[in-house]
Coordinates of C-alpha atoms in Angstrom, one line a residue:
Chain A
M1032 CA 218.4 155.9 61.8
M1033 CA 215.5 155.4 63.5
E1034 CA 216.8 156.9 66.9
D1035 CA 217.3 159.8 65.6
F1036 CA 213.6 160.1 64.9
N1037 CA 212.9 158.6 68.5
S1038 CA 214.7 161.3 70.0
E1039 CA 212.8 164.0 68.7
T1040 CA 209.3 165.3 70.1
D1041 CA 206.3 165.4 68.3
S1042 CA 205.9 169.2 68.1
D1043 CA 209.0 170.5 66.9
Y1044 CA 208.8 167.7 64.1
T1045 CA 206.9 168.2 60.7
S1046 CA 205.5 165.1 59.2
Y1047 CA 205.2 166.1 55.8
W1048 CA 203.2 162.9 54.5
R1049 CA 201.0 162.4 57.3
D1050 CA 199.8 165.9 57.5
W1051 CA 199.4 165.9 53.4
F1052 CA 197.7 162.5 54.3
I1053 CA 195.0 163.5 56.8
S1054 CA 194.2 167.0 54.9
S1055 CA 193.5 165.0 51.6
R1056 CA 190.0 165.1 50.6
G1057 CA 188.1 161.7 51.8
N1058 CA 191.0 161.2 54.4
E1059 CA 188.6 163.3 57.4
Y1060 CA 188.1 160.3 59.2
F1061 CA 191.5 159.8 60.2
C1062 CA 193.8 161.1 62.9
E1063 CA 197.4 161.5 63.0
I1064 CA 198.9 158.9 64.1
D1065 CA 201.9 160.0 66.7
E1066 CA 205.6 159.7 65.5
E1067 CA 206.3 157.7 68.3
Y1068 CA 203.9 155.2 67.6
L1069 CA 204.8 154.7 64.2
T1070 CA 208.3 154.2 65.2
D1071 CA 207.8 151.7 67.8
R1072 CA 208.2 148.2 66.0
F1073 CA 206.0 146.8 68.5
N1074 CA 203.3 148.8 67.3
L1075 CA 203.7 147.5 63.7
T1076 CA 204.4 143.6 64.5
G1077 CA 202.9 141.4 61.5
L1078 CA 202.2 144.5 59.2
N1079 CA 205.1 144.1 57.1
T1080 CA 203.7 140.6 55.8
E1081 CA 200.7 142.5 55.1
V1082 CA 201.9 145.4 53.3
P1083 CA 204.1 145.4 49.9
Y1084 CA 207.8 147.6 50.0
Y1085 CA 207.0 147.6 53.3
Q1086 CA 210.3 149.1 54.9
Y1087 CA 209.9 152.0 52.0
A1088 CA 206.2 152.3 52.6
L1089 CA 207.0 153.0 56.2
D1090 CA 210.3 155.4 55.6
L1091 CA 207.8 157.5 53.3
V1092 CA 205.1 157.7 56.0
T1093 CA 208.0 158.9 58.6
D1094 CA 209.7 160.9 56.1
V1095 CA 213.1 159.5 55.8
F1096 CA 211.8 158.3 52.3
D1097 CA 214.9 159.0 50.0
L1098 CA 214.9 155.9 47.1
D1099 CA 215.0 157.6 43.6
A1100 CA 212.1 155.6 42.2
D1101 CA 210.9 155.8 39.1
D1102 CA 207.0 157.2 38.6
D1103 CA 205.5 153.3 38.7
L1104 CA 207.5 152.3 41.8
R1105 CA 206.7 155.3 43.8
E1106 CA 202.9 154.8 43.2
Q1107 CA 203.1 151.1 44.0
I1108 CA 205.4 152.6 47.7
E1109 CA 202.8 155.5 47.8
K1110 CA 199.6 153.3 48.0
S1111 CA 201.1 151.0 50.4
A1112 CA 202.0 153.8 53.0
R1113 CA 198.2 154.9 52.6
H1114 CA 197.5 151.0 53.2
L1115 CA 199.9 151.0 56.2
Y1116 CA 198.9 154.2 57.7
G1117 CA 195.6 152.5 57.7
L1118 CA 196.3 149.4 59.4
V1119 CA 198.4 151.1 62.0
H1120 CA 195.6 153.6 62.4
A1121 CA 193.2 151.0 63.4
R1122 CA 196.1 149.9 66.0
Y1123 CA 196.4 153.1 67.2
I1124 CA 193.1 155.0 67.6
V1125 CA 192.5 152.5 70.4
T1126 CA 195.0 153.4 72.2
T1127 CA 195.0 156.2 75.0
R1128 CA 196.6 158.8 73.1
G1129 CA 194.6 157.8 69.8
L1130 CA 191.0 157.3 71.8
T1131 CA 191.8 160.7 72.9
K1132 CA 192.5 162.5 69.4
M1133 CA 189.4 160.3 67.8
V1134 CA 186.8 161.8 71.0
D1135 CA 187.9 165.4 70.1
K1136 CA 187.3 164.3 66.5
Y1137 CA 183.7 162.6 67.9
K1138 CA 183.0 166.0 69.7
K1139 CA 183.8 168.5 66.6
G1140 CA 181.4 166.0 64.6
D1141 CA 184.2 165.4 62.0
F1142 CA 182.5 161.5 61.6
G1143 CA 178.9 163.3 60.5
K1144 CA 175.7 162.9 62.6
C1145 CA 173.0 160.3 62.6
P1146 CA 170.8 159.9 59.5
R1147 CA 168.3 158.2 61.8
V1148 CA 165.3 160.9 62.5
M1149 CA 164.9 160.0 66.2
C1150 CA 168.8 160.6 66.8
E1151 CA 168.4 164.3 66.2
G1152 CA 171.6 164.4 65.1
Q1153 CA 173.9 162.1 66.9
P1154 CA 177.7 162.5 65.9
L1155 CA 178.8 159.0 64.4
L1156 CA 181.6 157.5 64.7
P1157 CA 183.9 155.1 62.4
M1158 CA 184.8 151.9 62.4
G1159 CA 185.1 148.3 60.3
Q1160 CA 183.0 145.2 60.3
H1161 CA 186.2 143.2 60.0
D1162 CA 189.7 143.5 61.1
I1163 CA 191.0 142.1 57.9
P1164 CA 191.6 144.5 55.5
N1165 CA 189.6 144.1 51.9
M1166 CA 186.4 142.7 53.9
S1167 CA 184.2 146.1 54.1
T1168 CA 184.1 149.8 53.8
V1169 CA 184.0 151.9 56.7
R1170 CA 180.9 152.2 58.8
L1171 CA 179.7 154.6 61.0
Y1172 CA 178.2 153.7 64.0
C1173 CA 175.6 156.2 65.9
P1174 CA 175.9 155.4 70.1
K1175 CA 172.3 156.8 70.6
C1176 CA 170.5 153.7 68.3
E1177 CA 173.7 151.5 68.4
D1178 CA 173.1 150.9 64.5
L1179 CA 175.2 150.9 61.9
Y1180 CA 175.1 153.3 58.9
N1181 CA 176.9 153.7 55.7
P1182 CA 179.0 157.2 54.6
K1183 CA 176.7 159.5 52.8
S1184 CA 179.6 160.7 50.7
S1185 CA 181.0 158.7 48.3
R1186 CA 184.3 159.2 48.9
H1187 CA 184.3 158.1 52.4
A1188 CA 182.6 154.6 51.1
S1189 CA 185.4 153.9 49.8
I1190 CA 187.6 153.9 52.5
D1191 CA 188.6 150.4 54.5
G1192 CA 186.6 149.1 57.6
A1193 CA 190.3 147.4 58.9
Y1194 CA 191.9 151.2 59.2
F1195 CA 189.4 151.5 61.9
G1196 CA 188.2 148.0 63.9
A1197 CA 185.8 146.6 64.6
S1198 CA 186.0 147.1 68.8
F1199 CA 187.2 151.1 68.1
P1200 CA 183.7 152.4 69.2
S1201 CA 183.0 150.1 72.4
M1202 CA 186.7 150.9 73.0
L1203 CA 185.9 154.6 73.1
F1204 CA 182.8 154.4 75.5
Q1205 CA 184.4 151.6 78.0
V1206 CA 187.1 153.9 78.4
Y1207 CA 184.6 156.9 78.2
P1208 CA 181.8 156.3 79.4
G1209 CA 180.4 159.4 80.1
L1210 CA 180.1 159.4 76.7
V1211 CA 177.7 157.5 76.0
P1212 CA 174.6 159.7 75.3
E1213 CA 171.5 159.2 76.5
K1214 CA 169.1 156.9 74.7
S1215 CA 165.6 157.3 73.8
T1216 CA 162.6 155.2 73.5
S1217 CA 160.5 157.4 70.6
R1218 CA 160.4 155.4 67.1
Y1219 CA 158.6 156.6 63.9
E1220 CA 154.8 155.2 63.8
P1221 CA 153.9 154.7 60.5
R1222 CA 150.1 156.1 60.2
I1223 CA 147.5 155.9 57.5
Y1224 CA 145.0 159.4 57.8
G1225 CA 146.0 158.8 61.6
F1226 CA 145.2 155.3 62.7
K1227 CA 148.1 153.2 63.1
V1228 CA 149.0 150.2 61.0
H1229 CA 148.2 147.0 62.6
A1230 CA 151.9 145.2 61.7
A1231 CA 153.6 148.1 62.9
A1232 CA 151.6 148.5 65.9
A1233 CA 152.3 144.4 66.9
L1234 CA 155.9 144.8 66.0
A1235 CA 156.4 147.9 68.7
R1236 CA 154.4 146.8 71.2
W1237 CA 156.5 143.5 70.7
Q1238 CA 160.0 145.9 70.9
D1239 CA 158.5 146.9 73.8
Q1240 CA 158.0 143.7 75.4
Y1241 CA 161.5 142.7 74.7
R1242 CA 163.2 146.2 76.4
E1243 CA 160.8 144.9 79.2
D1244 CA 162.6 141.6 79.6
M1245 CA 166.0 143.0 79.2
K1246 CA 165.4 145.9 82.2
S1247 CA 163.6 142.9 84.6
R1248 CA 166.8 141.1 83.5
L1249 CA 169.4 143.5 84.8
R1250 CA 166.6 144.4 87.5
D1251 CA 167.3 140.9 88.2
A1252 CA 170.5 141.0 88.6
G1253 CA 170.8 143.5 90.9
M1254 CA 171.1 147.0 88.7
E1255 CA 169.1 150.2 89.0
V1256 CA 167.6 150.5 85.5
N1257 CA 165.9 153.9 83.7
S1258 CA 162.9 153.7 81.6
Q1259 CA 165.6 153.6 78.9
G1260 CA 166.7 150.6 79.9
C1261 CA 170.1 152.4 80.9
I1262 CA 171.9 151.1 84.3
I1263 CA 172.1 153.5 86.1
G1264 CA 173.4 152.0 89.4
K1265 CA 173.7 149.2 91.6
R1266 CA 171.0 148.1 94.5
G1267 CA 171.1 147.2 97.5
Q1268 CA 174.3 148.6 98.0
Chain B
M360 CA 160.7 181.5 37.8
S361 CA 157.9 181.5 36.3
S362 CA 156.5 180.1 33.0
S363 CA 153.5 181.6 32.5
E364 CA 153.7 183.3 29.7
G365 CA 153.7 180.7 27.1
A366 CA 157.1 179.0 28.2
P367 CA 157.3 175.4 26.3
E368 CA 157.0 173.7 29.9
S369 CA 154.3 173.8 32.1
W370 CA 154.6 175.5 35.0
I371 CA 154.3 171.9 36.9
S372 CA 156.8 170.5 34.8
S373 CA 159.2 173.0 35.5
F374 CA 158.6 172.8 39.3
C375 CA 159.1 169.3 39.4
S376 CA 162.7 169.5 37.5
L377 CA 164.1 172.2 40.1
M378 CA 167.0 171.5 42.2
G379 CA 165.6 169.6 45.3
H380 CA 162.2 169.5 43.1
E381 CA 163.5 165.4 42.4
F382 CA 161.3 163.7 44.7
F383 CA 157.7 165.4 43.7
A384 CA 155.6 163.3 41.2
E385 CA 154.1 165.8 38.3
V386 CA 150.0 166.1 39.6
S387 CA 148.2 166.2 37.0
E388 CA 145.8 168.6 35.1
D389 CA 142.8 166.3 35.3
F390 CA 143.3 165.9 39.3
I391 CA 143.7 169.2 39.8
E392 CA 140.5 170.8 38.0
D393 CA 138.5 168.4 40.1
D394 CA 137.0 170.6 42.6
F395 CA 136.5 167.7 44.6
N396 CA 140.5 167.4 45.3
L397 CA 140.8 170.8 46.2
T398 CA 138.4 170.7 48.8
G399 CA 139.6 172.8 52.3
L400 CA 143.0 174.1 50.6
Q401 CA 141.0 177.3 49.6
S402 CA 141.8 178.7 53.7
Q403 CA 145.1 177.1 53.4
V404 CA 146.9 178.8 50.9
P405 CA 147.1 182.8 50.8
M406 CA 146.1 184.3 47.2
Y407 CA 144.6 180.6 46.7
K408 CA 142.9 181.4 43.1
E409 CA 145.8 183.3 41.4
A410 CA 148.2 180.4 42.7
L411 CA 146.1 178.0 41.3
E412 CA 145.6 179.9 38.1
M413 CA 149.9 180.0 38.1
I414 CA 150.1 176.2 38.5
L415 CA 147.5 175.5 36.0
D416 CA 149.3 178.0 33.1
V417 CA 145.9 179.7 33.1
E418 CA 145.5 183.5 32.1
P419 CA 144.0 185.9 34.7
E420 CA 142.1 186.8 32.4
E421 CA 140.4 184.6 31.1
D422 CA 138.4 183.8 35.0
E423 CA 135.7 187.1 34.0
D424 CA 133.8 185.9 37.5
E425 CA 136.7 186.6 39.9
D426 CA 137.6 189.9 38.3
E427 CA 135.4 191.8 40.9
E428 CA 137.3 190.4 44.3
E429 CA 140.8 190.9 42.7
E430 CA 140.0 194.7 41.5
E431 CA 139.8 195.6 44.9
E432 CA 143.2 194.4 45.8
E433 CA 144.9 195.0 43.0
D434 CA 143.9 198.7 43.1
E435 CA 145.7 199.0 46.3
D436 CA 149.1 196.8 44.2
E437 CA 148.3 199.8 41.4
L438 CA 149.1 202.4 44.7
L439 CA 152.7 200.4 45.7
G440 CA 154.0 201.5 42.1
D441 CA 154.4 200.4 38.4
E442 CA 157.1 197.8 38.7
K443 CA 155.5 195.1 36.7
L444 CA 157.7 191.9 35.9
P445 CA 158.2 191.6 31.8
G446 CA 157.6 187.9 32.0
Y447 CA 153.8 188.9 32.9
R448 CA 153.1 192.2 30.9
R449 CA 151.0 190.7 29.2
A450 CA 148.3 190.2 31.8
G451 CA 149.3 192.9 33.5
D452 CA 148.4 195.1 30.4
R453 CA 144.7 195.1 31.1
R454 CA 143.9 196.1 34.8
H455 CA 146.2 193.5 36.0
T456 CA 148.8 195.1 37.0
R457 CA 151.1 193.5 39.8
V458 CA 154.5 194.7 41.5
A459 CA 156.9 192.3 41.5
S460 CA 157.3 191.3 45.1
D461 CA 152.8 190.4 44.6
L462 CA 154.2 187.7 41.9
S463 CA 156.6 186.5 44.5
V464 CA 153.9 186.1 46.7
I465 CA 151.8 183.9 44.6
E466 CA 154.8 182.0 43.5
S467 CA 155.6 181.0 46.8
S468 CA 151.5 180.6 47.3
A469 CA 151.3 178.4 43.9
E470 CA 154.4 175.9 45.7
L471 CA 152.3 175.9 48.8
L472 CA 149.0 175.2 46.8
Y473 CA 150.6 172.6 44.5
G474 CA 152.6 170.6 47.2
L475 CA 149.2 170.2 49.2
I476 CA 147.9 169.6 46.4
H477 CA 150.8 166.8 45.7
Q478 CA 150.2 165.2 49.2
R479 CA 146.8 164.2 48.1
Y480 CA 147.6 163.1 44.6
I481 CA 149.9 161.0 45.5
T482 CA 147.9 159.0 47.4
S483 CA 144.9 158.8 44.6
R484 CA 145.3 155.9 42.0
P485 CA 146.8 157.4 39.6
G486 CA 149.7 159.2 41.7
I487 CA 150.6 156.1 43.7
Q488 CA 151.2 154.3 40.6
Q489 CA 153.7 156.9 39.1
M490 CA 154.9 156.8 42.4
L491 CA 155.7 153.6 42.1
E492 CA 157.6 154.4 38.9
K493 CA 159.6 156.7 40.8
Y494 CA 160.5 154.1 43.4
E495 CA 161.3 151.6 41.3
M496 CA 163.9 153.6 39.4
Q497 CA 165.4 154.2 42.8
H498 CA 164.4 158.2 42.7
F499 CA 163.9 158.6 46.4
G500 CA 167.6 157.0 47.4
V501 CA 168.6 153.6 49.3
C502 CA 168.5 153.0 53.3
P503 CA 172.0 153.9 55.2
R504 CA 171.1 151.2 57.3
V505 CA 173.7 148.7 57.1
Y506 CA 171.8 145.6 57.7
C507 CA 169.2 147.0 55.9
N508 CA 171.5 146.5 52.3
G509 CA 170.2 149.0 50.3
C510 CA 166.6 148.9 50.7
K511 CA 164.9 151.6 48.8
V512 CA 163.1 154.1 50.7
L513 CA 159.6 156.4 50.3
P514 CA 159.6 160.4 51.0
V515 CA 157.5 160.5 53.8
G516 CA 156.4 164.0 55.9
R517 CA 155.8 163.7 59.9
S518 CA 153.1 166.0 60.1
D519 CA 150.0 166.9 57.5
T520 CA 150.8 170.6 58.2
P521 CA 152.9 172.5 56.4
G522 CA 155.6 174.5 57.7
Q523 CA 156.3 171.9 60.7
E524 CA 159.3 169.5 59.6
T525 CA 161.3 169.2 56.0
V526 CA 160.7 165.5 54.4
K527 CA 162.0 162.1 55.3
L528 CA 162.7 159.3 53.9
F529 CA 160.8 156.3 55.2
C530 CA 162.4 152.6 54.9
P531 CA 160.0 150.0 54.5
S532 CA 162.9 147.3 56.0
C533 CA 163.7 148.7 59.2
Q534 CA 160.7 150.6 59.0
D535 CA 162.3 153.8 60.6
L536 CA 162.6 157.6 59.4
Y537 CA 165.8 158.9 58.0
T538 CA 166.9 162.5 57.2
P539 CA 167.7 162.3 53.2
P540 CA 171.4 162.2 52.9
N541 CA 171.6 165.5 50.0
S542 CA 171.1 169.1 52.3
R543 CA 169.2 170.2 49.0
F544 CA 165.8 168.2 50.3
H545 CA 166.6 170.2 53.6
S546 CA 164.1 172.8 52.5
V547 CA 161.2 170.2 51.0
D548 CA 158.6 170.2 53.2
G549 CA 157.3 167.3 54.5
A550 CA 153.8 168.0 54.6
F551 CA 154.1 168.2 51.0
F552 CA 154.5 163.9 50.5
G553 CA 152.3 163.5 54.3
T554 CA 152.0 161.0 57.0
T555 CA 149.6 158.6 55.4
F556 CA 151.6 157.9 51.9
G557 CA 154.5 155.8 53.5
C558 CA 152.4 153.1 54.9
L559 CA 149.8 153.7 52.2
F560 CA 152.2 152.5 49.5
F561 CA 153.2 149.6 50.7
M562 CA 150.0 148.6 51.2
T563 CA 148.5 149.1 48.1
F564 CA 151.6 147.2 46.8
P565 CA 152.1 144.8 48.6
D566 CA 154.3 142.5 46.7
L567 CA 156.8 145.0 46.0
D568 CA 160.1 143.3 46.9
I569 CA 161.5 145.1 49.8
G570 CA 164.1 142.3 50.4
P571 CA 167.9 142.4 51.1
R572 CA 169.1 143.4 47.3
L573 CA 172.7 141.9 47.8
D574 CA 173.2 138.9 49.3
S575 CA 174.0 139.7 52.9
S576 CA 176.5 136.6 52.7
L577 CA 178.2 138.1 49.9
V578 CA 179.1 141.1 51.9
S579 CA 180.1 140.3 54.7
P580 CA 181.2 136.3 54.6
A581 CA 182.8 136.1 58.4
R582 CA 180.0 138.2 60.0
S583 CA 177.1 136.4 59.1
S584 CA 178.9 132.8 59.6
T585 CA 179.5 133.9 63.0
V586 CA 176.0 135.1 63.3
N587 CA 174.6 132.5 62.0
N588 CA 176.2 130.0 64.9
Q589 CA 174.6 132.0 67.3
V590 CA 171.4 131.6 66.2
S591 CA 171.2 128.6 65.2
P592 CA 169.1 127.4 67.6
D593 CA 166.4 130.0 66.6
V594 CA 165.9 129.4 63.4
P595 CA 162.2 129.9 62.7
P596 CA 160.0 127.4 62.7
A597 CA 159.3 125.9 59.4
H598 CA 155.8 126.7 58.5
Q599 CA 155.7 130.4 58.4
P600 CA 152.7 132.1 57.6
V601 CA 152.3 133.9 54.1
E602 CA 150.9 136.7 55.7
I603 CA 151.2 138.3 59.3
N604 CA 148.9 141.5 60.5
G605 CA 148.1 141.7 57.0
V606 CA 151.9 141.9 55.4
R607 CA 153.9 139.2 53.6
T608 CA 155.9 137.8 56.1
A609 CA 159.0 138.0 53.5
N610 CA 158.1 141.4 52.9
F611 CA 157.8 142.3 56.4
C612 CA 161.2 144.3 58.2
P613 CA 163.4 142.2 55.8
G614 CA 166.4 144.1 57.7
L615 CA 165.1 143.0 61.4
G616 CA 166.0 140.3 63.8
L617 CA 168.9 138.3 64.5
G618 CA 171.6 138.4 62.7
K619 CA 170.5 142.2 61.3
I620 CA 171.3 143.4 65.0
Y621 CA 174.5 145.2 65.5
E622 CA 176.7 144.0 67.9
S623 CA 179.1 145.6 70.3
R624 CA 182.7 143.9 70.4
I625 CA 186.2 144.2 71.5
Y626 CA 188.8 141.7 70.2
G627 CA 185.3 139.6 69.3
F628 CA 184.3 139.4 72.8
R629 CA 180.4 140.6 73.3
V630 CA 180.2 143.4 75.1
S631 CA 177.7 142.5 78.7
E632 CA 174.3 143.6 78.6
R633 CA 175.0 144.4 83.0
S634 CA 178.2 146.2 81.3
R635 CA 177.1 150.2 81.9
T636 CA 178.3 150.6 78.3
G637 CA 176.6 147.4 77.4
P638 CA 173.7 147.2 74.3
R639 CA 170.6 148.6 75.2
M640 CA 169.2 149.0 71.5
K641 CA 168.6 146.0 70.5
W642 CA 164.6 146.1 70.9
L643 CA 164.7 148.7 68.1
R644 CA 165.8 146.5 65.6
M645 CA 164.3 143.2 67.1
K646 CA 162.2 140.9 65.8
P647 CA 160.5 137.8 66.5
T648 CA 162.2 134.5 65.1
D649 CA 158.8 133.0 64.8
V650 CA 156.7 136.0 63.3
E651 CA 154.0 134.3 64.8
E652 CA 154.4 135.6 67.6
L653 CA 153.1 138.8 65.9
N654 CA 149.3 137.4 66.1
E655 CA 148.3 138.4 69.0
M656 CA 144.9 137.3 68.7
A657 CA 146.3 133.8 68.4
R658 CA 148.4 133.9 71.1
Y659 CA 145.5 135.4 74.0
E660 CA 143.3 132.8 72.4
A661 CA 145.9 129.9 73.0
A662 CA 146.4 131.5 76.7
R663 CA 142.4 132.2 77.2
R664 CA 141.7 128.5 76.3
E665 CA 145.1 127.1 78.9
A666 CA 143.1 129.1 81.4
D667 CA 139.8 127.8 80.4
N668 CA 141.0 124.3 80.7
D669 CA 142.4 124.8 84.1
G670 CA 139.6 126.2 85.6
D671 CA 136.7 125.5 84.2
T672 CA 136.0 122.4 82.4
E673 CA 132.7 122.6 81.2
M674 CA 134.0 125.3 78.6
G675 CA 134.6 122.5 76.4
A676 CA 130.8 121.0 76.4
A677 CA 129.6 124.7 75.9
P678 CA 126.6 125.1 73.1
A679 CA 127.6 127.1 70.1
G680 CA 126.7 130.2 71.6
G681 CA 128.7 129.9 74.4
A682 CA 131.9 130.3 71.5
Q683 CA 129.9 133.7 70.4
N684 CA 129.7 135.1 73.4
S685 CA 133.3 134.2 74.5
A686 CA 134.2 136.4 71.1
I687 CA 131.9 139.0 72.4
A688 CA 133.9 139.0 75.7
K689 CA 137.3 138.6 73.8
R690 CA 137.0 141.5 72.0
K691 CA 135.9 143.5 75.6
K692 CA 138.8 142.5 77.2
A693 CA 141.3 142.9 74.1
P694 CA 142.0 146.5 75.6
M695 CA 142.5 145.6 78.7
R696 CA 145.0 142.8 77.8
R697 CA 147.0 145.4 76.1
R698 CA 147.5 147.7 78.8
R699 CA 148.5 144.8 81.2
Y700 CA 150.8 143.9 78.4
N701 CA 152.8 146.3 78.8
P702 CA 152.8 149.5 80.9
D703 CA 154.8 151.5 79.7
Q704 CA 153.0 151.3 76.6
M705 CA 150.7 154.5 77.5
S706 CA 152.5 156.9 78.1
I707 CA 155.2 156.2 75.1
N708 CA 152.5 157.1 72.9
G709 CA 150.8 159.8 74.7
A710 CA 154.6 161.5 74.8
E711 CA 155.6 160.8 70.8
A712 CA 152.0 162.2 70.4
G713 CA 152.6 165.8 72.5

């Protein structure tokens, strides 16, 4: 049964369940996993112990499900299928093909924009703080300020972070270093009637020194560093 | 729109209950009626008198002394057309005939004037108290940053001049500014809250608990344990000051510092700083583990004392007058030291102000 689908290419096969899944409301962060990837058992290693009704769920995801199940059982299989899809998704998006799909979504701004004012609408990337399911919900990573934010919509706030994984954004920028946005050293300066506030200003000075320390560490290691602390080349070569 | 025809609700409360105006406090009429509080606003708001009357729900005809000035304008208005807004007919029955467009100008002037009064009101004693109630009821939302653990935020502006930028949210836990998540606030002027309010609020209520509302170890047990392992040598010294630079240590940026910073990892391994894509922004969320490091005066004095001991042994035996002189010299030297301390500092500040 599996071989039939392996021989089919993605384009002439309509994926009903996955189409429905990624187009349903709240699932905007997910990309579509290739048929080929899903049907390669190697990619699913270990998931059979994680997902109840594993085989039925996999059949459902790959549109070969034809079990006469009652509503209750179907509901459970459906839930398992979503869980399975999410867990495979976390593996898929760090592959070459998965990354391309996610980069497209990132460029379109499908994951939202950074809420931080100084990041000026920098597009975000979804990720989890854990690779184990049911630990924490999905977070959004801003590559400009390198921080994590909660999704603003409640329909995204309930998605498991493990469906994206903790390595995804770092992996994406390792593969596409050109996509790393320019960093900015501007920050919010709290003021009272125009005067800077001492506690905040003292911290800002300390933080600036911290950044300078990082820059000199990098320079000592033979890197050429710009004013934002980003490496722009190697020295003395 | 207008409730000037004796609706049960006042203009102020109907304005504050409009969609998108949830952040506004209701300015008390006493505050508006005190002319001192309105100093200088007349030149900033077109049709100031009418706008003020609208805010206070005062019928225009009651102000006999203003009639003369107004007549000139209104004569012209009457030439433009005779459309009257039904709600305003009562006032218009006499000489005060206004066209609908005129009324909408007054309405928007009233909103501008109310906003500017609001900016002043929320830094006054009753106003800030009212905002405290709204803050505690979480009317302004929470910080979107994960490591701030849902710290409550405050609406602020980045400019005190209207028409420049919309309202932003200030998080005391990370001392940063965020765009309100709901787009209905994207049309509210930031100047109606002002630049001063955010910081003044937390200085007025220094004991307001802004620490984590959820125990972070419960939320992410795995992460905090790994973090603790790395951090353990950097546990702050036991004798932390109660207050640092005028802020209670417990309330000083609880969302910043080691363990509250995202670390880029691939399959559990941290990405090196020397990598082209390595972490570059840690400084932004960093805070010294020992807050005493931020006591610049003490650090400077310690450094000076060391230098003195090295070079000048006589200093130790100097009379009391010597100490005074050194205090003066210290004050003189302070700006110099800062410039030397961080060469980039001046340019950064300059760039931001511009």
